[in-house]
PDB file of C-alpha atoms in Angstrom:
ATOM      1  CA  MET A1084       8.182   2.973   0.934  1.00 61.00           C
ATOM      2  CA  GLY A1085       8.190   5.752  -1.652  1.00 61.00           C
ATOM      3  CA  CYS A1086       9.543   5.001  -5.105  1.00 72.00           C
ATOM      4  CA  THR A1087      10.365   7.052  -8.177  1.00 72.00           C
ATOM      5  CA  GLY A1088       7.545   8.976  -9.806  1.00 78.00           C
ATOM      6  CA  GLY A1089       5.328   8.865  -6.725  1.00 84.00           C
ATOM      7  CA  ASN A1090       4.877   5.094  -6.847  1.00 89.00           C
ATOM      8  CA  LEU A1091       4.376   3.416  -3.468  1.00 90.00           C
ATOM      9  CA  TYR A1092       5.447   0.008  -2.163  1.00 91.00           C
ATOM     10  CA  ALA A1093       3.573  -1.325   0.860  1.00 91.00           C
ATOM     11  CA  GLY A1094       4.816  -4.633   2.189  1.00 90.00           C
ATOM     12  CA  VAL A1095       7.666  -6.547   3.792  1.00 91.00           C
ATOM     13  CA  LEU A1096      11.003  -4.699   4.026  1.00 91.00           C
ATOM     14  CA  ASP A1097      14.509  -5.952   4.802  1.00 91.00           C
ATOM     15  CA  ILE A1098      16.787  -4.402   7.445  1.00 91.00           C
ATOM     16  CA  HIS A1099      17.897  -1.771   4.909  1.00 90.00           C
ATOM     17  CA  GLY A1100      14.343  -0.592   4.237  1.00 88.00           C
ATOM     18  CA  LYS A1101      14.203  -2.267   0.813  1.00 90.00           C
ATOM     19  CA  PRO A1102      11.369  -4.532  -0.389  1.00 92.00           C
ATOM     20  CA  ASN A1103      12.009  -8.169   0.453  1.00 92.00           C
ATOM     21  CA  GLY A1104       8.917 -10.311   0.190  1.00 92.00           C
ATOM     22  CA  LYS A1105       5.183  -9.996  -0.275  1.00 93.00           C
ATOM     23  CA  GLY A1106       3.746  -6.591  -0.926  1.00 93.00           C
ATOM     24  CA  ILE A1107       1.771  -4.264  -3.152  1.00 93.00           C
ATOM     25  CA  LEU A1108       3.335  -1.833  -5.628  1.00 93.00           C
ATOM     26  CA  TYR A1109       1.012   1.084  -6.442  1.00 94.00           C
ATOM     27  CA  TYR A1110       1.651   2.991  -9.699  1.00 92.00           C
ATOM     28  CA  LEU A1111       0.632   6.638  -9.230  1.00 91.00           C
ATOM     29  CA  ASP A1112       0.293   7.602 -12.914  1.00 92.00           C
ATOM     30  CA  SER A1113      -1.788   4.663 -14.140  1.00 93.00           C
ATOM     31  CA  GLY A1114      -3.550   3.844 -10.858  1.00 93.00           C
ATOM     32  CA  GLU A1115      -2.750   0.137 -11.313  1.00 95.00           C
ATOM     33  CA  CYS A1116      -1.145  -1.982  -8.621  1.00 95.00           C
ATOM     34  CA  ASP A1117       0.854  -5.213  -8.587  1.00 95.00           C
ATOM     35  CA  VAL A1118       0.481  -7.727  -5.765  1.00 95.00           C
ATOM     36  CA  GLY A1119       3.254 -10.281  -5.389  1.00 94.00           C
ATOM     37  CA  THR A1120       6.727 -10.992  -4.042  1.00 94.00           C
ATOM     38  CA  PHE A1121       9.411  -8.363  -4.618  1.00 94.00           C
ATOM     39  CA  THR A1122      13.221  -8.258  -4.445  1.00 94.00           C
ATOM     40  CA  PRO A1123      15.218  -5.322  -3.004  1.00 92.00           C
ATOM     41  CA  GLU A1124      15.630  -4.069  -6.605  1.00 91.00           C
ATOM     42  CA  MET A1125      11.802  -3.780  -6.892  1.00 89.00           C
ATOM     43  CA  LYS A1126      11.659  -6.725  -9.312  1.00 92.00           C
ATOM     44  CA  GLN A1127       8.682  -9.011  -8.950  1.00 93.00           C
ATOM     45  CA  THR A1128       9.476 -12.708  -8.659  1.00 93.00           C
ATOM     46  CA  GLY A1129       7.139 -15.614  -9.247  1.00 92.00           C
ATOM     47  CA  PRO A1130       3.395 -15.311  -9.734  1.00 94.00           C
ATOM     48  CA  GLY A1131       1.527 -12.103  -9.038  1.00 94.00           C
ATOM     49  CA  ILE A1132      -1.625 -10.165  -9.829  1.00 95.00           C
ATOM     50  CA  ARG A1133      -2.110  -6.729 -11.439  1.00 96.00           C
ATOM     51  CA  PHE A1134      -5.292  -4.831 -10.618  1.00 96.00           C
ATOM     52  CA  ASN A1135      -6.519  -2.042 -12.883  1.00 96.00           C
ATOM     53  CA  ARG A1136      -7.207   1.509 -11.710  1.00 94.00           C
ATOM     54  CA  GLU A1137     -10.831   0.804 -10.737  1.00 95.00           C
ATOM     55  CA  ARG A1138      -9.916  -2.555  -9.110  1.00 93.00           C
ATOM     56  CA  ASP A1139     -12.625  -4.338 -11.111  1.00 93.00           C
ATOM     57  CA  LYS A1140     -10.250  -6.198 -13.473  1.00 94.00           C
ATOM     58  CA  ALA A1141      -7.225  -8.334 -12.700  1.00 95.00           C
ATOM     59  CA  TYR A1142      -4.401  -9.858 -14.717  1.00 96.00           C
ATOM     60  CA  ALA A1143      -2.035 -12.707 -13.950  1.00 94.00           C
ATOM     61  CA  LEU A1144       1.666 -11.813 -13.766  1.00 94.00           C
ATOM     62  CA  GLU A1145       4.728 -14.036 -13.902  1.00 93.00           C
ATOM     63  CA  ALA A1146       7.982 -12.380 -12.760  1.00 90.00           C
ATOM     64  CA  GLY A1147       6.366  -9.004 -13.458  1.00 88.00           C
ATOM     65  CA  ASP A1148       5.321  -9.878 -17.026  1.00 91.00           C
ATOM     66  CA  LEU A1149       1.643  -9.663 -17.965  1.00 90.00           C
ATOM     67  CA  LYS A1150       0.280 -13.109 -18.848  1.00 92.00           C
ATOM     68  CA  GLU A1151      -3.532 -13.177 -19.047  1.00 94.00           C
ATOM     69  CA  ARG A1152      -6.692 -11.564 -17.775  1.00 94.00           C
ATOM     70  CA  ILE A1153      -8.401 -13.224 -14.830  1.00 93.00           C
ATOM     71  CA  HIS A1154     -12.122 -12.913 -15.561  1.00 92.00           C
ATOM     72  CA  VAL A1155     -13.395 -13.709 -12.061  1.00 93.00           C
ATOM     73  CA  LEU A1156     -12.227 -11.164  -9.478  1.00 91.00           C
ATOM     74  CA  SER A1157     -12.640 -13.595  -6.569  1.00 92.00           C
ATOM     75  CA  THR A1158     -10.130 -15.922  -8.263  1.00 92.00           C
ATOM     76  CA  ALA A1159      -7.611 -13.077  -8.490  1.00 92.00           C
ATOM     77  CA  LEU A1160      -8.125 -12.185  -4.829  1.00 92.00           C
ATOM     78  CA  GLU A1161      -7.615 -15.812  -3.829  1.00 92.00           C
ATOM     79  CA  ARG A1162      -4.398 -16.063  -5.873  1.00 90.00           C
ATOM     80  CA  ALA A1163      -3.099 -12.857  -4.298  1.00 89.00           C
ATOM     81  CA  GLY A1164      -4.094 -13.942  -0.790  1.00 89.00           C
ATOM     82  CA  LEU A1165      -6.314 -10.889  -0.306  1.00 89.00           C
ATOM     83  CA  GLU A1166      -9.812 -10.585   1.127  1.00 89.00           C
ATOM     84  CA  GLN A1167     -10.623  -7.499  -0.933  1.00 90.00           C
ATOM     85  CA  PRO A1168      -8.982  -5.535  -3.748  1.00 92.00           C
ATOM     86  CA  PRO A1169      -6.209  -3.120  -2.703  1.00 92.00           C
ATOM     87  CA  ALA A1170      -7.154   0.491  -2.011  1.00 89.00           C
ATOM     88  CA  GLN A1171      -7.263   2.787  -5.019  1.00 90.00           C
ATOM     89  CA  ARG A1172      -4.327   5.168  -5.377  1.00 90.00           C
ATOM     90  CA  HIS A1173      -3.841   7.533  -8.303  1.00 88.00           C
ATOM     91  CA  LYS A1174      -3.195  11.234  -8.932  1.00 87.00           C
ATOM     92  CA  GLU A1175      -6.849  12.261  -8.735  1.00 87.00           C
ATOM     93  CA  LEU A1176      -7.154  10.810  -5.216  1.00 86.00           C
ATOM     94  CA  ILE A1177      -4.082  12.554  -3.772  1.00 81.00           C
ATOM     95  CA  PRO A1178      -5.163  15.825  -2.130  1.00 79.00           C
ATOM     96  CA  SER A1179      -3.268  18.941  -3.077  1.00 80.00           C
ATOM     97  CA  ALA A1180      -0.845  20.284  -0.499  1.00 77.00           C
ATOM     98  CA  TYR A1181      -2.257  23.061   1.620  1.00 79.00           C
ATOM     99  CA  GLY A1182       0.865  24.151   3.473  1.00 85.00           C
ATOM    100  CA  TYR A1183       1.574  24.753   7.125  1.00 90.00           C
ATOM    101  CA  ASN A1184      -1.348  25.240   9.485  1.00 89.00           C
ATOM    102  CA  GLN A1185      -0.760  26.218  13.118  1.00 93.00           C
ATOM    103  CA  THR A1186      -4.084  24.767  14.295  1.00 92.00           C
ATOM    104  CA  ARG A1187      -3.390  21.401  12.669  1.00 89.00           C
ATOM    105  CA  THR A1188       0.075  21.361  14.247  1.00 92.00           C
ATOM    106  CA  GLU A1189      -1.390  21.986  17.704  1.00 95.00           C
ATOM    107  CA  GLN A1190      -4.008  19.253  17.179  1.00 93.00           C
ATOM    108  CA  VAL A1191      -1.338  16.703  16.269  1.00 93.00           C
ATOM    109  CA  LYS A1192       0.785  17.669  19.287  1.00 94.00           C
ATOM    110  CA  ALA A1193      -2.273  17.384  21.542  1.00 95.00           C
ATOM    111  CA  TRP A1194      -3.067  13.904  20.159  1.00 93.00           C
ATOM    112  CA  TYR A1195       0.357  12.534  21.056  1.00 94.00           C
ATOM    113  CA  LYS A1196       0.451  14.363  24.410  1.00 95.00           C
ATOM    114  CA  TYR A1197      -2.937  12.859  25.326  1.00 95.00           C
ATOM    115  CA  ARG A1198      -1.810   9.346  24.353  1.00 93.00           C
ATOM    116  CA  SER A1199       1.384   9.767  26.366  1.00 94.00           C
ATOM    117  CA  LEU A1200      -0.426  11.018  29.491  1.00 95.00           C
ATOM    118  CA  ALA A1201      -2.999   8.206  29.226  1.00 95.00           C
ATOM    119  CA  ASN A1202      -0.197   5.613  28.938  1.00 95.00           C
ATOM    120  CA  LEU A1203      -1.414   4.647  25.462  1.00 92.00           C
ATOM    121  CA  SER A1204       0.843   3.711  22.574  1.00 90.00           C
ATOM    122  CA  VAL A1205       2.215   6.781  20.801  1.00 89.00           C
ATOM    123  CA  THR A1206       2.869   4.723  17.676  1.00 86.00           C
ATOM    124  CA  GLU A1207      -0.826   5.007  16.728  1.00 86.00           C
ATOM    125  CA  SER A1208      -1.051   7.670  14.038  1.00 86.00           C
ATOM    126  CA  CYS A1209      -3.360  10.617  14.532  1.00 86.00           C
ATOM    127  CA  TYR A1210      -4.241  10.223  10.844  1.00 84.00           C
ATOM    128  CA  GLY A1211      -5.706   6.734  11.281  1.00 82.00           C
ATOM    129  CA  VAL A1212      -4.824   3.378   9.750  1.00 78.00           C
ATOM    130  CA  ASN A1213      -2.674   3.236   6.610  1.00 76.00           C
ATOM    131  CA  GLU A1214      -5.166   1.803   4.118  1.00 75.00           C
ATOM    132  CA  TYR A1215      -2.475   0.984   1.557  1.00 72.00           C
ATOM    133  CA  LEU A1216      -0.956  -1.837   3.610  1.00 70.00           C
ATOM    134  CA  PRO A1217      -2.260  -5.341   2.949  1.00 67.00           C
ATOM    135  CA  THR A1218      -4.632  -6.556   5.666  1.00 64.00           C
ATOM    136  CA  SER A1219      -2.225  -9.333   6.661  1.00 62.00           C
ATOM    137  CA  ILE A1220       0.486  -6.782   7.479  1.00 58.00           C
ATOM    138  CA  ARG A1221      -1.959  -4.425   9.232  1.00 56.00           C
ATOM    139  CA  MET A1222      -3.133  -7.281  11.475  1.00 54.00           C
ATOM    140  CA  ALA A1223       0.442  -8.347  12.317  1.00 53.00           C
ATOM    141  CA  LYS A1224       1.165  -5.111  14.160  1.00 49.00           C
TER     142      LYS A1224
END
């Protein structure tokens, strides 16, 4: 779910498309991300973890407020319920827009036509797996 300023929420949504449970909030400008439980107003509730831009440092959060640095990354991953740090996401990693391309359009159409004719699921993206979703949500699909 896109947020203001290019921030991205990846996690559980309610029937209105608003955050409602566990997820990851990526901050585009700073490159940091918060892992925790979120309300529909994008407020973090309870304990959480903030990872820095490089994903090599982590900090404990309580209701969205920074509490202390967690010196052992494996401890932070365990607290967050993750197997590995979340994917990096910041301005330098976002490719610049390159506009409309007829060849790319035809390739995408061909991908979905092939999947349809082969009786395969057309919900599989031609762009691959969304790496910003937590593994637990990716596996649930």
